[in-house]
PDB file of C-alpha atoms in Angstrom:
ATOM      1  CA  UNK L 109       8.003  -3.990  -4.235  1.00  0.00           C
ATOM      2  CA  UNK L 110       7.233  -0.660  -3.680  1.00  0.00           C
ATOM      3  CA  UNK L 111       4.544  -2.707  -4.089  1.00  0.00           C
ATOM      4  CA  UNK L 112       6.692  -8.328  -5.675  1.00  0.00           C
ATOM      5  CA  UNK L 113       3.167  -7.131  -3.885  1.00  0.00           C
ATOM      6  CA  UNK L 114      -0.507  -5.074  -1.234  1.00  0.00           C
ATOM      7  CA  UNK L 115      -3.925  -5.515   0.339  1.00  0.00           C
ATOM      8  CA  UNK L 116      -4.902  -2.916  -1.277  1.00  0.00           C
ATOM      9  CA  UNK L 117      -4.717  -4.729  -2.159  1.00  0.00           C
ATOM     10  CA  UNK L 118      -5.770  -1.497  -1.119  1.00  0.00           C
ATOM     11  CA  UNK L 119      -3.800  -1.999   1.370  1.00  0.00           C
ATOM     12  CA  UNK L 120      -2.274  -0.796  -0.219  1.00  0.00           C
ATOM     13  CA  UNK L 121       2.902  -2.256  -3.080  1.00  0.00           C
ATOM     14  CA  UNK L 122       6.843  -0.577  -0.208  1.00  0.00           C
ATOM     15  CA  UNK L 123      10.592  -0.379  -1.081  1.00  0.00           C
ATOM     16  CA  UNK L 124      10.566   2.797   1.181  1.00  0.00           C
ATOM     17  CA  UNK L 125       6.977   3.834   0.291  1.00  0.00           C
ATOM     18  CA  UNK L 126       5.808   0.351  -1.232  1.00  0.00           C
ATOM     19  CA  UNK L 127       4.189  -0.198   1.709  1.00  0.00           C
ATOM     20  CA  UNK L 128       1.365   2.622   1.129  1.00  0.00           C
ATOM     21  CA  UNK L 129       1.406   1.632  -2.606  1.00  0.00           C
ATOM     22  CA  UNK L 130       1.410  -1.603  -2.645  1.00  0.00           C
ATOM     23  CA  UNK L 131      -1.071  -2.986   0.104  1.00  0.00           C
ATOM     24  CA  UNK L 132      -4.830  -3.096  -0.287  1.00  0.00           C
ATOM     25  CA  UNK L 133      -7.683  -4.095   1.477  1.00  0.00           C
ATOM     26  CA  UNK L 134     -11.576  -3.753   0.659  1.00  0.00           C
ATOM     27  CA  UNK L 135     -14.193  -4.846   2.592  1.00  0.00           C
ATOM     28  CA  UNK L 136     -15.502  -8.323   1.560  1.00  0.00           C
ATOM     29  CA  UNK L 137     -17.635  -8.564  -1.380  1.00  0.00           C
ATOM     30  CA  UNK L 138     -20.968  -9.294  -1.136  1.00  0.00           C
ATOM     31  CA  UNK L 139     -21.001 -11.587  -4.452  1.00  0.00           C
ATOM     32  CA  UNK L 140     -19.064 -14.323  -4.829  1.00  0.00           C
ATOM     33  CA  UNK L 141     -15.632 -13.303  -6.565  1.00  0.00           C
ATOM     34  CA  UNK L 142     -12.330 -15.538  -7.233  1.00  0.00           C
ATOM     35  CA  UNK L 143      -9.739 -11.822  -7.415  1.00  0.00           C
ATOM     36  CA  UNK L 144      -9.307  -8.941  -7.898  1.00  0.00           C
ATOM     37  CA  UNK L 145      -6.648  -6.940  -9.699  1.00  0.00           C
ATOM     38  CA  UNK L 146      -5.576  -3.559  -9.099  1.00  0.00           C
ATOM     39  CA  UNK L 147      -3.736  -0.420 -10.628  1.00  0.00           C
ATOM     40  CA  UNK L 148      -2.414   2.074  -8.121  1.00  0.00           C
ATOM     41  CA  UNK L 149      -0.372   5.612  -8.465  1.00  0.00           C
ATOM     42  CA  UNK L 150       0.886   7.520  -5.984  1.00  0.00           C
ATOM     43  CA  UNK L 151       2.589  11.098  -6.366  1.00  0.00           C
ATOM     44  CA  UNK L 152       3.792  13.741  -3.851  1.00  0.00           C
ATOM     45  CA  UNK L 153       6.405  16.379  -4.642  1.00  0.00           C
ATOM     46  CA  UNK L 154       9.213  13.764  -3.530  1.00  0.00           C
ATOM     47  CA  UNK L 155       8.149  10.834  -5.674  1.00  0.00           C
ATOM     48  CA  UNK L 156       5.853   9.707  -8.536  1.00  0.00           C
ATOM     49  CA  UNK L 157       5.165   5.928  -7.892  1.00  0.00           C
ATOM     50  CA  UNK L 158       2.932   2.933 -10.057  1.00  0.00           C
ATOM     51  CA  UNK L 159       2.073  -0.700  -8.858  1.00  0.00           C
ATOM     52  CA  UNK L 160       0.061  -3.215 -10.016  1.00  0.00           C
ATOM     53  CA  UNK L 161      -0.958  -6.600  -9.011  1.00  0.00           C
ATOM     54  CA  UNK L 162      -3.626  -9.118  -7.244  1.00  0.00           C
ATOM     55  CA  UNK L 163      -5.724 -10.643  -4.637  1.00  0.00           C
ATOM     56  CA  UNK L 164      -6.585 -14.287  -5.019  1.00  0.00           C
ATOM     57  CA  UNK L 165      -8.806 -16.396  -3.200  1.00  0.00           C
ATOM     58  CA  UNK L 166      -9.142 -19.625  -5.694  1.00  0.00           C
ATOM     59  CA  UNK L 167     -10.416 -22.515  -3.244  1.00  0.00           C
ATOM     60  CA  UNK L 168     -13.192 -19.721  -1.218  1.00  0.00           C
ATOM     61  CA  UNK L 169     -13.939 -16.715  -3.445  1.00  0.00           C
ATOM     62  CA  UNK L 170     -13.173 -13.512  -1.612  1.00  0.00           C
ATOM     63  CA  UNK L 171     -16.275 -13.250  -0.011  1.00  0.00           C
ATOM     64  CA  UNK L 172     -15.588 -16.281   2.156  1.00  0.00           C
ATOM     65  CA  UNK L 173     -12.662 -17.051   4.687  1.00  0.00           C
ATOM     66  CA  UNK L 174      -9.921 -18.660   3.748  1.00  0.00           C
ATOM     67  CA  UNK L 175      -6.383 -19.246   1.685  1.00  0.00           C
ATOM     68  CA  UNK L 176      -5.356 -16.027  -0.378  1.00  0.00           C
ATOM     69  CA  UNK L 177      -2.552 -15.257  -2.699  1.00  0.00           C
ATOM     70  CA  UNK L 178      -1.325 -11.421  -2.822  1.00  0.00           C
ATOM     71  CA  UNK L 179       0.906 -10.619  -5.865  1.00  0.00           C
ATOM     72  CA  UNK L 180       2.199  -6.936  -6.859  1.00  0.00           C
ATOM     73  CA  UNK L 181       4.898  -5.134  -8.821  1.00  0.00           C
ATOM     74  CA  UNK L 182       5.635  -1.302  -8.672  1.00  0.00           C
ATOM     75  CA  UNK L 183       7.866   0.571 -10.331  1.00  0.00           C
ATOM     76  CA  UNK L 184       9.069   4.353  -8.818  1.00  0.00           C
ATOM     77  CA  UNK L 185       9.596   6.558 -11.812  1.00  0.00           C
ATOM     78  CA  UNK L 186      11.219   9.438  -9.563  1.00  0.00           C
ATOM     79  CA  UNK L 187      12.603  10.137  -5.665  1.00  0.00           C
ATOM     80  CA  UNK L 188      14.167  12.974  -4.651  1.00  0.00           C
ATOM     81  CA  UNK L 189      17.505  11.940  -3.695  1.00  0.00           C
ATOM     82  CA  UNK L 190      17.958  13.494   0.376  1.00  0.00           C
ATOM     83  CA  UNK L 191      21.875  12.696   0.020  1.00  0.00           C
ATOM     84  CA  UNK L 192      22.370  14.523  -3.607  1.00  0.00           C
ATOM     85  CA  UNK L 193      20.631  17.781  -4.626  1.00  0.00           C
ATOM     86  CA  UNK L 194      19.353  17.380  -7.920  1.00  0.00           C
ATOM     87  CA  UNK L 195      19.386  13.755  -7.950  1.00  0.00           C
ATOM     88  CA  UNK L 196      16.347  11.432  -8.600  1.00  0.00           C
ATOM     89  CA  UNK L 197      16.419   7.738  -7.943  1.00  0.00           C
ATOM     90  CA  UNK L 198      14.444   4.969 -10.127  1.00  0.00           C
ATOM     91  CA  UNK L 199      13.605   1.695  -8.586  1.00  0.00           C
ATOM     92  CA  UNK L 200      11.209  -1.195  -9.109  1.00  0.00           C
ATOM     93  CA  UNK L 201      10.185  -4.594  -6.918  1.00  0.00           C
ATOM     94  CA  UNK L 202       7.901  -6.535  -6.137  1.00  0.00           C
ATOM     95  CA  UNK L 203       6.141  -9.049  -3.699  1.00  0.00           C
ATOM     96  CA  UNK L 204       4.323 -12.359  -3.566  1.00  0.00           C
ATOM     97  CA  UNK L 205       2.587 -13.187  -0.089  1.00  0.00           C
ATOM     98  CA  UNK L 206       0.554 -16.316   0.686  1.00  0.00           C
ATOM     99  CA  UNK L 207      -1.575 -16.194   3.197  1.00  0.00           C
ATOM    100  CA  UNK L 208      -5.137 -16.306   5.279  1.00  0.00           C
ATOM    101  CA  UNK L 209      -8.265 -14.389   5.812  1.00  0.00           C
ATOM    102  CA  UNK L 210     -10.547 -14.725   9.076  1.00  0.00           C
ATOM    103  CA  UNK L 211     -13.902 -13.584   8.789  1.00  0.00           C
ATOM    104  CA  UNK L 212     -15.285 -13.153  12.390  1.00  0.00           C
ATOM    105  CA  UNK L 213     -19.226 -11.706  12.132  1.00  0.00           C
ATOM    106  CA  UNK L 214     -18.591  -7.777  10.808  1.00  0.00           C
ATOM    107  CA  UNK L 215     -14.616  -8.186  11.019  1.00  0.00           C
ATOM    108  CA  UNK L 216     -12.558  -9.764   9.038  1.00  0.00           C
ATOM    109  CA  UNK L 217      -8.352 -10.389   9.303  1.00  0.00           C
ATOM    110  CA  UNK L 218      -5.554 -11.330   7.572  1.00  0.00           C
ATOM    111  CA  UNK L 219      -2.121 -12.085   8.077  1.00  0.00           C
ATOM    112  CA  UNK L 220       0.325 -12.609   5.103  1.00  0.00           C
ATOM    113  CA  UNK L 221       4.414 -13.505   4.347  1.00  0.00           C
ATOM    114  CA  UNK L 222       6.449 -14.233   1.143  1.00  0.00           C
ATOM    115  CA  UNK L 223       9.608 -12.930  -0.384  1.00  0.00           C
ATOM    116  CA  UNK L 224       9.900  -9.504  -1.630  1.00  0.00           C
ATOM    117  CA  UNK L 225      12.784  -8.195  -4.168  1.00  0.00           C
ATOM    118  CA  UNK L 226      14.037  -4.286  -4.824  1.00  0.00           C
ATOM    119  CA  UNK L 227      16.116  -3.571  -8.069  1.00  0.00           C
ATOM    120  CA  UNK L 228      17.846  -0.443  -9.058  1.00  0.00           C
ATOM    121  CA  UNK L 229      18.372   1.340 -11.833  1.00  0.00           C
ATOM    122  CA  UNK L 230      21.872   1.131 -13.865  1.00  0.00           C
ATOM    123  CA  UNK L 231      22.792   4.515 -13.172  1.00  0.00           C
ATOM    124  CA  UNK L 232      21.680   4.372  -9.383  1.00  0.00           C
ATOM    125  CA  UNK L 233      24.048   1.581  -8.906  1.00  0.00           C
ATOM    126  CA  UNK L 234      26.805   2.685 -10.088  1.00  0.00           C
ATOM    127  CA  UNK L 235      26.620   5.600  -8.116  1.00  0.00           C
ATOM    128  CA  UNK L 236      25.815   3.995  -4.311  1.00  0.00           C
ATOM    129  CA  UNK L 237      27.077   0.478  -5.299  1.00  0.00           C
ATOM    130  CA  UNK L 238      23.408  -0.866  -4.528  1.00  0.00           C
ATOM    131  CA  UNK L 239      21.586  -3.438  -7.009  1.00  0.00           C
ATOM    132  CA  UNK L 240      19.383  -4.891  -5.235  1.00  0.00           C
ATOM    133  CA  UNK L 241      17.991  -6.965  -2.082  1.00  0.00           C
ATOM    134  CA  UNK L 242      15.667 -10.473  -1.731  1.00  0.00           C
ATOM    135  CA  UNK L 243      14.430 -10.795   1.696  1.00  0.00           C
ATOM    136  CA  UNK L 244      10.987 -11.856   3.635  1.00  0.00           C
ATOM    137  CA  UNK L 245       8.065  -9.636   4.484  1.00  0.00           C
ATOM    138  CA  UNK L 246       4.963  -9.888   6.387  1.00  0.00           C
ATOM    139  CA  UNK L 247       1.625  -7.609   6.622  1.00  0.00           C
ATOM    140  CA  UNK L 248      -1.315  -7.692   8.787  1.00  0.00           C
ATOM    141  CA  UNK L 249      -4.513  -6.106   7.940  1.00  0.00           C
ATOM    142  CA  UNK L 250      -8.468  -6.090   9.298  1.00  0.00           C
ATOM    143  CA  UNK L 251     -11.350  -4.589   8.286  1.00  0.00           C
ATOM    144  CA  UNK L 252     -14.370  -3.560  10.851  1.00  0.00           C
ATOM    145  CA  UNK L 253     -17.701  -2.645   9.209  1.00  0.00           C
ATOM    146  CA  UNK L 254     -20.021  -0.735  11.115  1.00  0.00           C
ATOM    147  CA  UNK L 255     -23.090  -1.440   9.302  1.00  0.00           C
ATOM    148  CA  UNK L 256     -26.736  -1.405  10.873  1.00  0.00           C
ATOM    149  CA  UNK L 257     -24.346  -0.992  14.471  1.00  0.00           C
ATOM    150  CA  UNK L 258     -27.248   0.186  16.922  1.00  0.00           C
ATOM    151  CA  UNK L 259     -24.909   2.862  18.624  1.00  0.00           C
ATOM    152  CA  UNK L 260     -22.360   4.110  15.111  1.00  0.00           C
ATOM    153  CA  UNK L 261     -22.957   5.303  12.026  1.00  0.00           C
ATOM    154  CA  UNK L 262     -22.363   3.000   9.064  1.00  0.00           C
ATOM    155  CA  UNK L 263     -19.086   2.530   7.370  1.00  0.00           C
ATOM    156  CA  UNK L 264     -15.670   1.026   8.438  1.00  0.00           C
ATOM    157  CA  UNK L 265     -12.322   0.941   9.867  1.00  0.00           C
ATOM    158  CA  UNK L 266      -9.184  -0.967   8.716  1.00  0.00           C
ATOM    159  CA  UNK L 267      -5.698  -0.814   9.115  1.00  0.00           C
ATOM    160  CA  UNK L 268      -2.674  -2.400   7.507  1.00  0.00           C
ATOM    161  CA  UNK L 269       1.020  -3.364   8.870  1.00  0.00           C
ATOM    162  CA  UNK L 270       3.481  -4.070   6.634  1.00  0.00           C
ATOM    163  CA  UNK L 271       7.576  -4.741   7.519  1.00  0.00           C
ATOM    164  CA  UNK L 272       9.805  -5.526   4.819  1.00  0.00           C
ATOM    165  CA  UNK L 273      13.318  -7.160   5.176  1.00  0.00           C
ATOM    166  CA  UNK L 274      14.778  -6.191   1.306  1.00  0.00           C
ATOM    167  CA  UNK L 275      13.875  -2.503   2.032  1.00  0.00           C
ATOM    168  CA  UNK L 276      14.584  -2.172   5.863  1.00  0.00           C
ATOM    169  CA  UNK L 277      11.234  -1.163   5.799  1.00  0.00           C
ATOM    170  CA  UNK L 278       7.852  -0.475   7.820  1.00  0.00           C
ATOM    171  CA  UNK L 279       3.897   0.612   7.624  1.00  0.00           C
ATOM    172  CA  UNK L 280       1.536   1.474   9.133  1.00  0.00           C
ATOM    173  CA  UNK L 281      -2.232   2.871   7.868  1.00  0.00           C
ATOM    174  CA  UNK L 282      -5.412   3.673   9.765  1.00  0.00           C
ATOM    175  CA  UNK L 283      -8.516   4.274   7.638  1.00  0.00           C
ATOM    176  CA  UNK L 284     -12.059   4.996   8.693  1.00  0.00           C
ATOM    177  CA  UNK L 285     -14.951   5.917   6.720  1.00  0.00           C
ATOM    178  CA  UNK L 286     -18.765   7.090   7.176  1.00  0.00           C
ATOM    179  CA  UNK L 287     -21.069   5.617   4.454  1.00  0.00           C
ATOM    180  CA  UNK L 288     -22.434   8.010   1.998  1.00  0.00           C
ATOM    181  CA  UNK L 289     -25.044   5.559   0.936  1.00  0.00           C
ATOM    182  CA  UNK L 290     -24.165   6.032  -2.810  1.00  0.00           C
ATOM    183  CA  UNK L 291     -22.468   3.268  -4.732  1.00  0.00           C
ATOM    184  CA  UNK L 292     -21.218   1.166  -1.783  1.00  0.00           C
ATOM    185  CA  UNK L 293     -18.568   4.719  -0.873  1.00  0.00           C
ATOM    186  CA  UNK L 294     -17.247   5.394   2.383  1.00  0.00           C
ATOM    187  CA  UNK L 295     -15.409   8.884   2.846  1.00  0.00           C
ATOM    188  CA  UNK L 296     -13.244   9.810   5.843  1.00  0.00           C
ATOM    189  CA  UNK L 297      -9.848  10.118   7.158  1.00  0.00           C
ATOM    190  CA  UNK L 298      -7.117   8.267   6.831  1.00  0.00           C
ATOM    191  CA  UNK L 299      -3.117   8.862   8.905  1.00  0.00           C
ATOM    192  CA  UNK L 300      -0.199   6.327   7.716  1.00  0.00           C
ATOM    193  CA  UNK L 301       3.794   6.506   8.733  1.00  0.00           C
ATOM    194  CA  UNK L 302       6.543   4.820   7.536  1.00  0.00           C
ATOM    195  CA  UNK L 303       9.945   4.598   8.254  1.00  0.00           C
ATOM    196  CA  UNK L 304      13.459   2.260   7.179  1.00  0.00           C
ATOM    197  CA  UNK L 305      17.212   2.859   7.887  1.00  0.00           C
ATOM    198  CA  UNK L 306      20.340   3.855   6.389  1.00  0.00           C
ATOM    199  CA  UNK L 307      21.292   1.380   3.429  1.00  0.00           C
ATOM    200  CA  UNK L 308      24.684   1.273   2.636  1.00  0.00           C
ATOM    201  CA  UNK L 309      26.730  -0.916   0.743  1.00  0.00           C
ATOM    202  CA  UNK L 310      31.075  -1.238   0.862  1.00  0.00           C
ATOM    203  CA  UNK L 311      30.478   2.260   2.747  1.00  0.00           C
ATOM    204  CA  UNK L 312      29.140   3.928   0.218  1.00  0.00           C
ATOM    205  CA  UNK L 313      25.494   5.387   1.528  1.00  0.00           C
ATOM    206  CA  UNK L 314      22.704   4.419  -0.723  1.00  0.00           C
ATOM    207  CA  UNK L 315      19.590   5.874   1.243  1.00  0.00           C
ATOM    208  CA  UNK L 316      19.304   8.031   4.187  1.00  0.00           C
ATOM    209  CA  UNK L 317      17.221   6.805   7.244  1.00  0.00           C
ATOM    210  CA  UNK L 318      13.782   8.559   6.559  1.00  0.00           C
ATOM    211  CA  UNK L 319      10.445   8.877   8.972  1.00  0.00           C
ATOM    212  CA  UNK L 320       7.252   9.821   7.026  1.00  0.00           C
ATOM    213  CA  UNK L 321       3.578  10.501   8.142  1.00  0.00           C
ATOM    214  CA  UNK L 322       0.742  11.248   5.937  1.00  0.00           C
ATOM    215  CA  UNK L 323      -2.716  12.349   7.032  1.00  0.00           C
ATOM    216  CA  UNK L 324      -5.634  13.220   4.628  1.00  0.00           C
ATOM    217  CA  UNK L 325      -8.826  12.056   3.526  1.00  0.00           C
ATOM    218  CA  UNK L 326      -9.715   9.036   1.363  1.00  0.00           C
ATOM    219  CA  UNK L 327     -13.001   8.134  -0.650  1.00  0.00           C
ATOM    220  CA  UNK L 328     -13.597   4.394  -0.873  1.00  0.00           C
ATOM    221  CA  UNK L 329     -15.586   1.581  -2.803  1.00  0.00           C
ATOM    222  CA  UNK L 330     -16.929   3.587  -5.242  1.00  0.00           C
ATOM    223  CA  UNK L 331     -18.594   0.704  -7.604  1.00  0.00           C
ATOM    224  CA  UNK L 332     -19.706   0.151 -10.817  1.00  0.00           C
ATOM    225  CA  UNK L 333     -20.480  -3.156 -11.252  1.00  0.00           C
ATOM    226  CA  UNK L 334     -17.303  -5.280 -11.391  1.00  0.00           C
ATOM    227  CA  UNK L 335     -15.447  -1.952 -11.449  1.00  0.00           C
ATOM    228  CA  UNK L 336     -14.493  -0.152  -8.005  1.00  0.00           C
ATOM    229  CA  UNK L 337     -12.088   2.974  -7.381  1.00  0.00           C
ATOM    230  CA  UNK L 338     -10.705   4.534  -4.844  1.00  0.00           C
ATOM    231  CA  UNK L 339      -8.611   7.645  -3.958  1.00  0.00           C
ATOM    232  CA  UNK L 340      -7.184   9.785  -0.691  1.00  0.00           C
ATOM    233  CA  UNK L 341      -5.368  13.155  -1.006  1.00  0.00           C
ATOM    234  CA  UNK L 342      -3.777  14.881   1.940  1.00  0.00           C
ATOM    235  CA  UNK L 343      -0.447  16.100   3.372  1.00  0.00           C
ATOM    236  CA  UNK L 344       2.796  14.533   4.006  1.00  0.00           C
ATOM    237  CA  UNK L 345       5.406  15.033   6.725  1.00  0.00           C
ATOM    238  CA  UNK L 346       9.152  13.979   6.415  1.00  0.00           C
ATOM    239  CA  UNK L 347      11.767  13.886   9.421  1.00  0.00           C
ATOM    240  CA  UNK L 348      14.870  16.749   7.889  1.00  0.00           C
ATOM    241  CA  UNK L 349      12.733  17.382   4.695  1.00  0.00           C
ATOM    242  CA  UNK L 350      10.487  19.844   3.634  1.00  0.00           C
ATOM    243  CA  UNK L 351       6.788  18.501   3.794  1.00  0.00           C
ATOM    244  CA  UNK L 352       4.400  18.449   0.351  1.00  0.00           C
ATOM    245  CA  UNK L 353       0.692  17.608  -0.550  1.00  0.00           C
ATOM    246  CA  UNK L 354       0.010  13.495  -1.859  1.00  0.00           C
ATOM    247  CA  UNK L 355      -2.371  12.176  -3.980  1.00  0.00           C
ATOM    248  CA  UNK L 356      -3.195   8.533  -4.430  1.00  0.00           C
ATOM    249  CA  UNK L 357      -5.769   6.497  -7.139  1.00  0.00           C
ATOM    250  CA  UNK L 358      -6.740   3.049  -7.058  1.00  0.00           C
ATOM    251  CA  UNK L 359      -8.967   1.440  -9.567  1.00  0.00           C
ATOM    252  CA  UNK L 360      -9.791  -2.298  -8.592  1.00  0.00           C
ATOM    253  CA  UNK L 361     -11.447  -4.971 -11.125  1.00  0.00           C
ATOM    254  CA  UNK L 362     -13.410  -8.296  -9.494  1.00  0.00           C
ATOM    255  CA  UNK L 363     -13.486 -11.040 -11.328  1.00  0.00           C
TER     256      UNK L 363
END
């Protein structure tokens, strides 16, 4: 679960960075669609990081308020190790989150829970004695639109809280963006943290405590028919570590 989920879905799939991965959240559709399934990637200079997974509304259609199921698995190809120089650690998880949306004139919220699982690789275990946790998580997310507002321009703000019990785990993400008035896209700027604790297991220190912040800018609900993509880019900050640039993609299919 670096993403066994996100809204991003948007919001969006985080063992220590599944939060930003694997949440997502769009702004309601207009037409009436059952899902919609995502592919995200995330890389800075610390970590290269995939997730996949799903938004369902089955009884409302995601246009409407109402039940919704939020699936995603991500996988973390490569993290600096802050512990070993030289080392990289591999993980993968995942989430599954029932929950409901609230759709309240121009805003809508929702508030999910569900289990969430981390595994590690062979060679990562061996080394800090760590396989793997199942615990619970629970996000929170809302969406504002702006749209024909008498006194502010059109376009959005949302923001997503995630905590995660198998990953010691937290997020946080504040978006807002200005219409462009082509293809449904909003650009603007977007500021996230994150932070866990130490995980150790029979003494043996598996991950460091860490405290991350991103700010950057983020271009979102480019459309093309059932198609939509998304993307931000911007600068990261990390408590005792040196800071790099981040780049994140999302390409979204309704169905």
């Amino acid at each position: 679960m670096a993403g066994l989920l996100a809204l991003l879905v948007k919001t969006g799939i985080p063992l220590d960075s599944q939060a930003e991965e694997l949440g997502f959240f769009d702004a309601p559709p207009k037409a009436r669609h059952l899902g919609v399934a995502f592919i995200s990637t995330s890389a800075s200079d610390w970590a290269f990081y995939l997730s996949s997974g799903a938004k369902l509304a089955p009884f409302s259609g995601l246009d409407k308020p109402g039940f919704r199921l939020l699936y995603s698995l991500g996988t973390k190809f490569r993290e600096r190790d802050p512990l070993v120089i030289g080392r990289f650690n591999r993980f993968a998880g995942g989430r599954i989150f029932l929950g409901h949306e609230w759709q309240i004139g121009a805003l809508s919220i929702s508030a999910y829970a569900g289990p969430s699982l981390s595994l590690h690789s062979p060679r990562e275990r061996a080394v800090t004695r760590y396989k793997g946790r199942l615990g619970a998580a629970a996000m929170i997310e809302f969406w504002q639109s702006w749209n024909n507002h008498p006194t502010l321009r059109d376009g959005f703000t949302s923001g997503t809280l995630l905590v995660d019990a198998a990953e010691a785990s937290g997020f946080l993400r504040l978006r807002h963006g200005f219409s462009t008035g082509w293809r449904n896209t909003a650009i603007g700027p977007e500021v996230s943290f994150s932070a866990g604790r130490q995980r150790s297991v029979g003494g043996v220190i598996g991950r460091d405590s860490w405290l991350k912040m991103r700010m950057g800018l983020h271009a979102n609900g480019l459309s093309f028919g059932s198609f939509g993509l998304n993307g931000s880019a911007g600068y990261e900050w990390r408590r005792r570590e040196r800071s790099s640039a981040y780049a994140e993609i999302t390409a979204l299919y309704y169905y």
